[in-house]
Coordinates of C-alpha atoms in Angstrom, one line a residue:
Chain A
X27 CA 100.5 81.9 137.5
X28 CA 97.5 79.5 136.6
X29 CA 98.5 76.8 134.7
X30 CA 95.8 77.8 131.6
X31 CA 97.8 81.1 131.6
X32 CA 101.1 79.0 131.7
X33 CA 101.9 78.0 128.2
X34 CA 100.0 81.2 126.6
X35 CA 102.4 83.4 128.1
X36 CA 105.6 81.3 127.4
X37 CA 104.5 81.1 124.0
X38 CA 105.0 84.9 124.0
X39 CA 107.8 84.8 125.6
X40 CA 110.0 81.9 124.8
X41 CA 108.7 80.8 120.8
X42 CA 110.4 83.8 119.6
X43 CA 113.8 83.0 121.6
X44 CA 113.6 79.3 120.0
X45 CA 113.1 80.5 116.2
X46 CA 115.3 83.7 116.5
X47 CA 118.1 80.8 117.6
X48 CA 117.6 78.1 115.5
X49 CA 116.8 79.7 112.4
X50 CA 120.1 81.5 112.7
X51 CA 121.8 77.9 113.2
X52 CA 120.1 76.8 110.3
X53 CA 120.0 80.1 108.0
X54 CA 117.0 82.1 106.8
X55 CA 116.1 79.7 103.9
X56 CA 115.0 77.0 106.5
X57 CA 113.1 79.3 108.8
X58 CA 110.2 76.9 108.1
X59 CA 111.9 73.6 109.6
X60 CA 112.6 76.5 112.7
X61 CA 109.0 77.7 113.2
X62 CA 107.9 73.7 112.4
X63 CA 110.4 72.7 115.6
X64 CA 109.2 75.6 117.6
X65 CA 105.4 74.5 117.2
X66 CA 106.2 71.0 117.4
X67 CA 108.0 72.0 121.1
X68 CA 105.0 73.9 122.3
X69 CA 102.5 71.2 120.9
X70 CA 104.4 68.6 122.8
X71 CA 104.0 70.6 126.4
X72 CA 100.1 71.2 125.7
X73 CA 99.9 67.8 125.2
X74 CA 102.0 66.2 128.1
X75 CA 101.4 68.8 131.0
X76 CA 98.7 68.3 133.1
X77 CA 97.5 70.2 136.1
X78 CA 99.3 68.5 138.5
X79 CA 102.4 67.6 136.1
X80 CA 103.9 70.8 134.6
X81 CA 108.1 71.2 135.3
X82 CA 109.9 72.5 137.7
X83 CA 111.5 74.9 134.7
X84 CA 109.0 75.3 132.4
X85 CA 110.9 77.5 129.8
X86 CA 114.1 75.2 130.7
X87 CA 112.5 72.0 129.5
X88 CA 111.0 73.7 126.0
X89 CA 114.6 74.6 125.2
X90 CA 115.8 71.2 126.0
X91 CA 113.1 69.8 123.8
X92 CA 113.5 72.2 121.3
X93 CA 117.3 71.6 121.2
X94 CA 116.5 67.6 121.3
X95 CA 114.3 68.3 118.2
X96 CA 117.1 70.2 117.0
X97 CA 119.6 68.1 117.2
X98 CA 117.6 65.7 115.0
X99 CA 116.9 67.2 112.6
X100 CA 120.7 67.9 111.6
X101 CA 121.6 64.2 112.4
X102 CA 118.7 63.2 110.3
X103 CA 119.6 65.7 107.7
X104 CA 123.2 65.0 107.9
X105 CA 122.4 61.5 106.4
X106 CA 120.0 62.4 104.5
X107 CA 122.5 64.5 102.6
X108 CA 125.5 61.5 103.1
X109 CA 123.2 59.2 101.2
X110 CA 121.7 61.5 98.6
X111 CA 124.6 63.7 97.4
X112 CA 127.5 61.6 98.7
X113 CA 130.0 62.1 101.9
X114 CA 131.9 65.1 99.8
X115 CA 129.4 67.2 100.1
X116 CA 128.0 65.6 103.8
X117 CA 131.2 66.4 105.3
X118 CA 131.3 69.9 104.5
X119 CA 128.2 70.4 105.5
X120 CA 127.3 71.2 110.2
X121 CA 126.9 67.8 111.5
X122 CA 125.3 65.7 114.4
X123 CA 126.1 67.4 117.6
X124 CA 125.9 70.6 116.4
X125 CA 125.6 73.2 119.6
X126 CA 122.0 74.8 119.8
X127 CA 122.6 77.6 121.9
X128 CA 120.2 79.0 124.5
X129 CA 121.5 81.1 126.2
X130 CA 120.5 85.0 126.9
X131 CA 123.7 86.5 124.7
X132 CA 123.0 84.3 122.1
X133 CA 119.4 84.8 122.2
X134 CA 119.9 88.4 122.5
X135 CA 122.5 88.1 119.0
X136 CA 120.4 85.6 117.5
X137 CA 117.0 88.1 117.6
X138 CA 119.0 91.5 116.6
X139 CA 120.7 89.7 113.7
X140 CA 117.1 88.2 112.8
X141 CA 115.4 92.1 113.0
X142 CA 118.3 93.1 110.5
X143 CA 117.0 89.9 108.9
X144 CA 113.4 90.5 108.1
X145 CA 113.5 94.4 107.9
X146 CA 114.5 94.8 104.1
X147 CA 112.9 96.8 101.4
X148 CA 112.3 94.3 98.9
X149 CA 109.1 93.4 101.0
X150 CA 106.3 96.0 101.6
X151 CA 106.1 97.4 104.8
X152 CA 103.2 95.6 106.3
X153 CA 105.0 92.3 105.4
X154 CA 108.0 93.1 107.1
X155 CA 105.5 94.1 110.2
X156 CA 103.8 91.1 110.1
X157 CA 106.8 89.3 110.1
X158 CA 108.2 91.3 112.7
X159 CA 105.2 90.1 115.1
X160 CA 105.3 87.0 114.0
X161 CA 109.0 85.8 114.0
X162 CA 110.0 88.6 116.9
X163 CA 107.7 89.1 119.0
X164 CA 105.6 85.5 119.0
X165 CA 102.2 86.6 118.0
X166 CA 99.6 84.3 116.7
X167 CA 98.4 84.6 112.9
X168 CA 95.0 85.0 114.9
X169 CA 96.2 88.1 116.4
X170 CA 98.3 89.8 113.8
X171 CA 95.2 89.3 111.5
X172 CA 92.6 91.1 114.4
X173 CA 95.9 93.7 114.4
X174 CA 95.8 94.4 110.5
X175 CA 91.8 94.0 110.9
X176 CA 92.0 91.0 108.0
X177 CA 91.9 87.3 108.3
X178 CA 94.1 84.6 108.9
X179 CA 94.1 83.5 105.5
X180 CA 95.3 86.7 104.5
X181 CA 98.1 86.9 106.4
X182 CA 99.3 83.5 106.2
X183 CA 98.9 83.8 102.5
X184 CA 100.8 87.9 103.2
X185 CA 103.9 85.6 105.5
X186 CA 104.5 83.0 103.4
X187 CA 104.8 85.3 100.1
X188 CA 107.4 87.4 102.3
X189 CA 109.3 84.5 103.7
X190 CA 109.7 83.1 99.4
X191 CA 110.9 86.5 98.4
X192 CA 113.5 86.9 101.9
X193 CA 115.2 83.5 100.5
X194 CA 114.8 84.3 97.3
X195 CA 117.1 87.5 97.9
X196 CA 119.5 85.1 100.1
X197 CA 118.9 86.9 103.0
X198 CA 121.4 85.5 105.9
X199 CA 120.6 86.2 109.3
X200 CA 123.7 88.1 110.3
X201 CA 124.3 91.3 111.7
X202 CA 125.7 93.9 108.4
X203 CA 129.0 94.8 107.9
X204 CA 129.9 98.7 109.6
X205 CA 129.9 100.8 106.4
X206 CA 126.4 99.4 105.8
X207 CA 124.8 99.6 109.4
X208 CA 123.4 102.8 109.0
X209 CA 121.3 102.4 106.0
X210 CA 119.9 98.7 106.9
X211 CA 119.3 100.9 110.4
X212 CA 117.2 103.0 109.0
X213 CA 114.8 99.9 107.2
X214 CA 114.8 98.5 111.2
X215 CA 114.0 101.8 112.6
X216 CA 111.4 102.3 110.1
X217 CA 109.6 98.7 110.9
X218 CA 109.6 99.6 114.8
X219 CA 108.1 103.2 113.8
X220 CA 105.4 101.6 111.8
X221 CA 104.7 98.4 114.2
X222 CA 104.2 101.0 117.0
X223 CA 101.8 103.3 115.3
X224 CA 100.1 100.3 114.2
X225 CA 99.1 99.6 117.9
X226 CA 99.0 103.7 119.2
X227 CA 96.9 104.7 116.2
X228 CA 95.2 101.4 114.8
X229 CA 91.3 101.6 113.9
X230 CA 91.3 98.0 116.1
X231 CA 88.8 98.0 119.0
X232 CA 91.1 95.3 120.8
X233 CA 92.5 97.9 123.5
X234 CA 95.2 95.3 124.9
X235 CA 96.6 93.9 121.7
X236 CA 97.1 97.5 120.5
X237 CA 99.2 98.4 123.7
X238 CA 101.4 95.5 123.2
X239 CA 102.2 96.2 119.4
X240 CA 103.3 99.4 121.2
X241 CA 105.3 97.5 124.3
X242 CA 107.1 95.1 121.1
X243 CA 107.8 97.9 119.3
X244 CA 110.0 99.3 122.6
X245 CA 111.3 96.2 123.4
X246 CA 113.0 95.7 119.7
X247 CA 113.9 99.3 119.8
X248 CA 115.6 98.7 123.5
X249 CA 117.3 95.6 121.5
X250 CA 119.2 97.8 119.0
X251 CA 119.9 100.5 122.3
X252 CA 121.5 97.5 124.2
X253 CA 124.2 96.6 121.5
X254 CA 126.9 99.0 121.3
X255 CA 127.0 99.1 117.8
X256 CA 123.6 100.0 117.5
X257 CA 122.8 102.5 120.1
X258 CA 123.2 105.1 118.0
X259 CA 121.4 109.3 118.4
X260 CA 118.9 107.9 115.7
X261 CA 117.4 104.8 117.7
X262 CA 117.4 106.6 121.0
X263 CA 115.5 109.2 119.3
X264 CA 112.4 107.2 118.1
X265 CA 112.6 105.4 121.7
X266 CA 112.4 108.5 123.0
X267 CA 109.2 109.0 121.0
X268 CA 108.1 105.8 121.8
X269 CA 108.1 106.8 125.7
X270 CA 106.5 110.4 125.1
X271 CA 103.4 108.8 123.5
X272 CA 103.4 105.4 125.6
X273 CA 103.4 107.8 128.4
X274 CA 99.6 108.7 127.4
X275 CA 98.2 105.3 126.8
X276 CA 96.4 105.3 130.0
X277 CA 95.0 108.9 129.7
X278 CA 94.3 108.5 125.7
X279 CA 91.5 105.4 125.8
X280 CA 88.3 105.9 127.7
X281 CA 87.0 103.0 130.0
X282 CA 84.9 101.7 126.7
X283 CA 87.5 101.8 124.5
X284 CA 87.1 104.9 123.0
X285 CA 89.8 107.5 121.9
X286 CA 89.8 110.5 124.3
X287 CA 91.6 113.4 122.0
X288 CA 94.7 115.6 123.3
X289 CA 92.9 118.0 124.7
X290 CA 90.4 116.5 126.8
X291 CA 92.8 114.1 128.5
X292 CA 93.2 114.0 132.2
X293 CA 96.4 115.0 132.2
X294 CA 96.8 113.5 136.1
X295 CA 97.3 109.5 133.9
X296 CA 100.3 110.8 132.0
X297 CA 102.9 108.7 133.2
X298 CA 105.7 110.9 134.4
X299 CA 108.4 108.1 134.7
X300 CA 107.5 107.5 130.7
X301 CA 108.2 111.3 130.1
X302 CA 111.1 111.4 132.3
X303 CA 113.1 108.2 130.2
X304 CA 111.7 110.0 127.1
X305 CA 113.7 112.9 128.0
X306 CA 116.5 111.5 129.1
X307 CA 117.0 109.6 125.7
X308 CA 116.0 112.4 123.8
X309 CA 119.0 114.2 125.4
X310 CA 120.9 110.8 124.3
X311 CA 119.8 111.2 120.7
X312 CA 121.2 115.4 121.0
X313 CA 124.8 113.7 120.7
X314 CA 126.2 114.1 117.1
X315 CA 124.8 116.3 114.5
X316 CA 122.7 114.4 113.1
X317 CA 118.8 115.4 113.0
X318 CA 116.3 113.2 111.1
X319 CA 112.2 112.8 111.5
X320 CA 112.7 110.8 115.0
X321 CA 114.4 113.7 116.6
X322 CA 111.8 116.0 115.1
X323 CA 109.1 114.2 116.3
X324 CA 110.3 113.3 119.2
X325 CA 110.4 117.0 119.8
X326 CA 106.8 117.5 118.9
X327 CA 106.3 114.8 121.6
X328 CA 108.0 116.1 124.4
X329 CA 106.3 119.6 124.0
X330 CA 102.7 117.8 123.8
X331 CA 104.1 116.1 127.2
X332 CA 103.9 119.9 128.9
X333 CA 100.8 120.3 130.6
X334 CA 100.6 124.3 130.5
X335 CA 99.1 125.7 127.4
X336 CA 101.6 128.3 126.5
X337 CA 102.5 130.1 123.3
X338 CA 106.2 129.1 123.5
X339 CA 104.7 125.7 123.9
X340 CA 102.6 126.1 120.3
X341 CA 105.5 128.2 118.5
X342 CA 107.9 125.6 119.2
X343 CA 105.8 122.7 117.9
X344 CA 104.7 124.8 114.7
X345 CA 108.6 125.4 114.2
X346 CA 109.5 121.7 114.8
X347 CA 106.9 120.6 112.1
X348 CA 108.1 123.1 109.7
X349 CA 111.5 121.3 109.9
X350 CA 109.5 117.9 109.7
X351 CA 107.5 119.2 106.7
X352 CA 110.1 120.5 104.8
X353 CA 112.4 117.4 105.6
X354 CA 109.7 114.9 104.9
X355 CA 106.0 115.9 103.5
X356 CA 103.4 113.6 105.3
X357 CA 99.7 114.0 105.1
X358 CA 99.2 113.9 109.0
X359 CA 101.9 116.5 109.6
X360 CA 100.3 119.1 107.4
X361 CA 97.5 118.6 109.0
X362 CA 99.0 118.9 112.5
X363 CA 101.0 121.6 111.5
X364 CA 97.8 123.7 110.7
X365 CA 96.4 122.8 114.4
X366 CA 99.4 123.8 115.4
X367 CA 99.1 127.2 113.6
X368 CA 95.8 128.3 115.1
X369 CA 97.2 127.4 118.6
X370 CA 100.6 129.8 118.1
X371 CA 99.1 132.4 115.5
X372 CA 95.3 131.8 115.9
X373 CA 92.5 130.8 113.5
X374 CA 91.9 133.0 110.8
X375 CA 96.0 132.4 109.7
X376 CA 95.3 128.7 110.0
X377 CA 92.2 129.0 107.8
X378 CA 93.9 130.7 105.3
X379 CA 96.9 128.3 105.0
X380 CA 94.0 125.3 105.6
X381 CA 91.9 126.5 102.2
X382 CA 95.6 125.8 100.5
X383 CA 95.6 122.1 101.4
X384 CA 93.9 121.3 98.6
X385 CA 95.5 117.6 98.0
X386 CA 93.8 116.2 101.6
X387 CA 90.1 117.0 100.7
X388 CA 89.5 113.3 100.6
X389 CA 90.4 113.4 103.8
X390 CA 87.6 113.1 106.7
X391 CA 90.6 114.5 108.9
X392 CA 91.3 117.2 107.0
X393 CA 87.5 118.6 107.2
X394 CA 87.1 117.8 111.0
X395 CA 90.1 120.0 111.3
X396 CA 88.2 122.9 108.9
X397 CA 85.1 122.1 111.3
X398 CA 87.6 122.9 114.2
X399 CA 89.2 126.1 113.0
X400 CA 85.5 127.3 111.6
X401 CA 83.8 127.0 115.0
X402 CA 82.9 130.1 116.7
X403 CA 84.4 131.8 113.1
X404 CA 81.9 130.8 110.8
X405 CA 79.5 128.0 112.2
X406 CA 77.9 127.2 108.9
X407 CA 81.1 126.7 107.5
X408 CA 82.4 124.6 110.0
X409 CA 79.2 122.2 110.3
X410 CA 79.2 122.0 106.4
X411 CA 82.9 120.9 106.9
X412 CA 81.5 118.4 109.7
X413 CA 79.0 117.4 107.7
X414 CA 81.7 116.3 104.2
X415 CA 84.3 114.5 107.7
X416 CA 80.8 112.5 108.3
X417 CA 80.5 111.5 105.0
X418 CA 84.5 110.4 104.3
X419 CA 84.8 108.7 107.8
X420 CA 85.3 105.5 108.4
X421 CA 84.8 104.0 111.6
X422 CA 82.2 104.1 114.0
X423 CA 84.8 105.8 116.7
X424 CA 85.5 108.4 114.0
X425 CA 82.1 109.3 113.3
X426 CA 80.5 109.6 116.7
X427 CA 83.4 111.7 117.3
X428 CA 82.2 113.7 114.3
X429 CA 78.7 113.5 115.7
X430 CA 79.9 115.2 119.0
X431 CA 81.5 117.8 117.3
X432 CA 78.3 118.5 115.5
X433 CA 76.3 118.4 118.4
X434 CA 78.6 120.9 120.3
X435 CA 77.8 123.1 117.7
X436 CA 73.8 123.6 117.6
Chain B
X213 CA 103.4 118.7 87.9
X214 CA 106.8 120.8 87.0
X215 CA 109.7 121.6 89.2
X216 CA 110.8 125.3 89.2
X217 CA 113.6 127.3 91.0
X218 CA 113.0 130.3 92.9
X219 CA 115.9 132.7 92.9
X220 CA 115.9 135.2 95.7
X221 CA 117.4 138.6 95.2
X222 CA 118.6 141.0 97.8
X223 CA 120.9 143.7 98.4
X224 CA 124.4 142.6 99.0
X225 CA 124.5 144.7 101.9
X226 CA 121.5 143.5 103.8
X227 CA 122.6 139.7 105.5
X228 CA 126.1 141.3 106.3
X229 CA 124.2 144.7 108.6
X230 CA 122.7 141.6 110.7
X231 CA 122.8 140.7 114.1
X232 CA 122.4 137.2 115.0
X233 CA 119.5 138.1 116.7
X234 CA 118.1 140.0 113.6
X235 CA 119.0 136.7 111.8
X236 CA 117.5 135.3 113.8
X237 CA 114.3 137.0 113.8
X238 CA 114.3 136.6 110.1
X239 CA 114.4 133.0 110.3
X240 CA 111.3 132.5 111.8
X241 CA 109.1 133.6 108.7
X242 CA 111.0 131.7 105.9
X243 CA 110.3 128.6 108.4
X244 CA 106.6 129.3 108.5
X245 CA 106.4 130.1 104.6
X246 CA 108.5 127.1 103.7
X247 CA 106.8 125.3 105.8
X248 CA 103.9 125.8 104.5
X249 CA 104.6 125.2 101.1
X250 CA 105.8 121.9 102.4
X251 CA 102.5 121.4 104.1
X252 CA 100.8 121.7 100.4
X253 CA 103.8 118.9 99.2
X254 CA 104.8 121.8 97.1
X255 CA 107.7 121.8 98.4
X256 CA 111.0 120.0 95.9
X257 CA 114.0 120.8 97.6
X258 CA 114.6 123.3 100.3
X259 CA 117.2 124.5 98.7
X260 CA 119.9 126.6 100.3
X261 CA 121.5 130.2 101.4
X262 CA 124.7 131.8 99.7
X263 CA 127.0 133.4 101.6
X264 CA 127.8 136.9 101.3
X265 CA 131.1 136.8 99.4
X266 CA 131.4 135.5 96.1
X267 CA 133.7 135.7 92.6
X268 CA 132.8 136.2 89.4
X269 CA 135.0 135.1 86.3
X270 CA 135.2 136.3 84.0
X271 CA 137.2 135.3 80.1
X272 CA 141.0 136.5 79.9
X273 CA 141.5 135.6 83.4
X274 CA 140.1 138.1 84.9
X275 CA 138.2 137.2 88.3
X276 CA 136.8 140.0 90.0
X277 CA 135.3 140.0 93.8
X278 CA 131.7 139.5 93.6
X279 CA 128.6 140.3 91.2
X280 CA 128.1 143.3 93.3
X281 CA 130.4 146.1 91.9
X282 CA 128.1 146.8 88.8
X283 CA 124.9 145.4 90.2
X284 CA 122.7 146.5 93.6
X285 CA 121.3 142.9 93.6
X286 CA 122.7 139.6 94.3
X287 CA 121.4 136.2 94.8
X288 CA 120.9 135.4 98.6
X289 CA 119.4 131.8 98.3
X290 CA 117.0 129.3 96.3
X291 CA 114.4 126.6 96.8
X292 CA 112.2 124.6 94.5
X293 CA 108.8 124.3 94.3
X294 CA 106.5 121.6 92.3
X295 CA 103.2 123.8 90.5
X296 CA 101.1 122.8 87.8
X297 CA 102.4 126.1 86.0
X298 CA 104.6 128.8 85.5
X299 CA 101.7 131.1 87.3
X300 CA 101.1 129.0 89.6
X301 CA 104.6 128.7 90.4
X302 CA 104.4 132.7 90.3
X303 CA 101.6 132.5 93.0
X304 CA 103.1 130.7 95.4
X305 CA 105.9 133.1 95.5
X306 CA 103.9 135.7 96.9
X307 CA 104.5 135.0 100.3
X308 CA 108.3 134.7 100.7
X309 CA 109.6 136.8 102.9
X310 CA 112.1 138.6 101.1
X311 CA 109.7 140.6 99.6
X312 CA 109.0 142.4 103.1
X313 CA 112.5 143.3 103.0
X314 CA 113.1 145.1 99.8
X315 CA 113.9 141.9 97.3
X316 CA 112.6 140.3 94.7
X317 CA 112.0 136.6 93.4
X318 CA 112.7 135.3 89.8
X319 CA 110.7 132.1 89.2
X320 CA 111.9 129.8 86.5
X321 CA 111.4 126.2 85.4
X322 CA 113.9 123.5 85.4
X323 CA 114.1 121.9 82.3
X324 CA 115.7 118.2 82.9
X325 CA 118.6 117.6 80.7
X326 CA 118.1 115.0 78.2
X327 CA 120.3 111.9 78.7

């Protein structure tokens, strides 16, 4: 590896080890003397390695600095405390020498422990996300801000306010007690759903950093599916879902960046080992008797990973978000639902059900759908329904996509 | 936006003559209606089926086998819905399946208790 690309990529690799480790040995409320140490650690190699001097170990030597760093900071905090509050309270306190443990198990404990950690309700969503990619998977505030398409500022400001309210609520990084894992699960499971749809279906142009919210979202969910405890039919089923729509990253964006939709694909870039590990863990998540919105859509996935268009293929995915509907309403599943509907039963019965939509006509998604099911129907209808997407859309992607449509049209 | 129950009524007779195929069958269209009341986030609580057998009591200890000996009709299942109105409630109930198959639907509002 060239040495420029050197420290970048151990940043993304090892910072997240280093705090995951020592903000458990110091508990959540100082995560910021953890983070400070981890900095300081990588500050110190840019500054002392040199082309022609960089170690033998590279990751090796920022854990023995980070430990060194470590190690000081409890002496130094140790008499800090002796002197302040007296050797009652100094002695009950971890001490000195104190073990800073690096190695894989512990960093493996130390990063599950801290995703049960950050992933609690009493934070909105995006703050547990950012979070997530900041404290688990080592991104920069630069890139979680082009992520969330906001500024630095922002999300420092977005961090910080999370990080007060965690300590306020004594969080302890610890992994729950059994009777409770399967509700603080479902907060975890939640954060990995949301990080990973950031990247597959974020409005950011930056192609890369959206395939990597997708890998970190894998790699926290293969976390949970490595710990015995935690490998439960739930997580395997959103991994599974994970795979069946990682398997299309290649096939989904166009050489410029541009979304290429489901049905124009080249359906020669789907990964097939991607599919294959999706199925095999979606047979995983079949043990048990529970079924929740991962298996369902996990289900959805898997039929969208069969090439031939076939109406078992359709009826089964209008079936399967029936089940997620009437589990869970969500805008974009009514509206897929309805797609689904014209595939299995044809247009004019997903018109009719369409019309009755009436809560999404804000939607730009839900008229470029009308402007779907309305082509070759009624092609006024569907390019005044074009014409309303134009006007709600957003994005530049979105509306040249609209544009097409149009064009296809006249 | 008010929550109202729809009661589905039947004859007794009808889910005990099925195959599990026929049940099958039948499934499919309550799926796709409830479904797409779900789609409109109409949808409250998806309710549930009653079996077949049932007891009524009645006062002076008397329990007799099912609603069924003096009426044709019983209750096979319930959802609710969220409408604006008592119509609207109404209209939404015209696609249920059970009126393809000779039953009805009663369509009433749930009052909440007051604490």
């Amino acid at each position: 590896m060239q040495n420029d690309q050197l420290l970048p990529h151990l940043y993304r690799t090892e910072y997240r080890k280093i705090i995951a480790v020592l903000a458990r040995r110091f508990g959540f409320e100082h995560i910021q003397i953890a983070e400070d140490i981890a900095s300081d650690t990588f500050l110190l190699a840019s500054e002392t390695w040199t082309s022609d001097k960089v170690p033998a170990n590279p990751a090796a030597w920022l854990y023995t600095v980070a430990k060194n760093k470590a190690r000081d900071y409890l002496k130094h905090n140790a008499i800090f405390k002796e002197k302040v509050s007296g050797p009652v309270i100094a002695a009950s306190s971890v001490t000195g020498e104190a073990d800073i443990d690096l190695s894989e198990e512990n960093i493996k404990d130390s990063q599950l422990q801290m995703m049960f950690a950050i992933c609690q309700p009493v934070i909105a969503p995006e703050a547990q996300i950012g979070l997530a990619l900041r404290i688990l998977c080592g991104f920069g505030i630069d890139e979680i801000a082009d992520a969330f398409l906001s500024n630095k500022e922002t999300i420092n400001k977005r961090l910080f306010r999370a990080k007060e309210k965690l300590r306020e609520q004594n969080i302890k990084i610890a992994f729950p007690q059994n009777k409770e894992i399967n509700q603080r699960l479902e907060t975890v499971l939640l954060t990995l759903y949301l990080l990973f749809n950031e990247g597959y279906y974020s409005v950011s142009s930056n192609t890369n950093l959206r395939k990597e919210l997708c890998l970190e979202a894998m790699r926290l969910n293969y976390l949970l599916l490595e710990n015995k405890t935690t490998d439960l039919p739930i997580v395997n089923a959103l991994f599974s879902l994970m795979c069946f729509h990682a398997s299309r990253f290649d096939a989904r964006i166009d050489k410029d960046g541009e979304m290429i939709i489901y049905d124009e694909q080249d359906t020669s870039l789907w990964n097939d080992e991607l599919i294959s590990r999706g199925t095999n863990y979606l047979i995983r998540a079949s043990r048990g008797d529970q079924l929740t919105r991962y298996h369902l859509e996990a289900a959805i996935a898997y039929w969208h990973t069969q090439k031939q268009d076939s109406a078992e293929k359709w009826e089964s995915i209008l079936q399967l978000y029936n089940k997620l509907l009437i589990l869970e309403y969500s805008p974009m599943a009514a509206l897929n639902r309805t797609y689904a509907l014209a595939k299995a039963n044809g247009k004019e019965k997903a018109i009719t059900e369409a019309e009755k939509l009436t809560q999404l006509t804000g939607s730009h998604l839900y008229h470029t759908l009308l402007g779907y099911l309305y082509t070759a129907i009624d092609n006024e209808k569907a390019l005044q329904h074009l014409h309303q997407a134009l006007k709600l859309a957003k994005t530049t992607t979105e509306k040249n996509r609209i544009r097409k449509n149009m064009k296809a049209l006249n | 936006m008010n929550d109202f129950l729809l009661i589905f009524r039947r004859d007794a007779g009808f889910d005990a003559q099925l195959t599990p195929a026929q049940l099958q069958a039948i499934s499919k269209p309550w799926q796709d209606w409830m479904g797409g009341l779900a789609a409109q986030n109409k949808l409250a609580d998806s309710g549930n089926r009653l079996a077949v057998e049932g007891k009524v009591v009645k006062p002076g200890n008397v329990i007799t086998n099912g609603p069924y000996v003096e009426i044709k009709e019983a209750i096979g299942g319930y959802i609710v819905v969220r409408a604006a109105s008592l119509d609207e409630a109404a209209e939404l109930s015209k696609g249920c399946p059970i009126l393809t198959t000779g039953g009805n639907v009663e369509v009433r509002q749930i009052v909440p208790m007051q604490p």
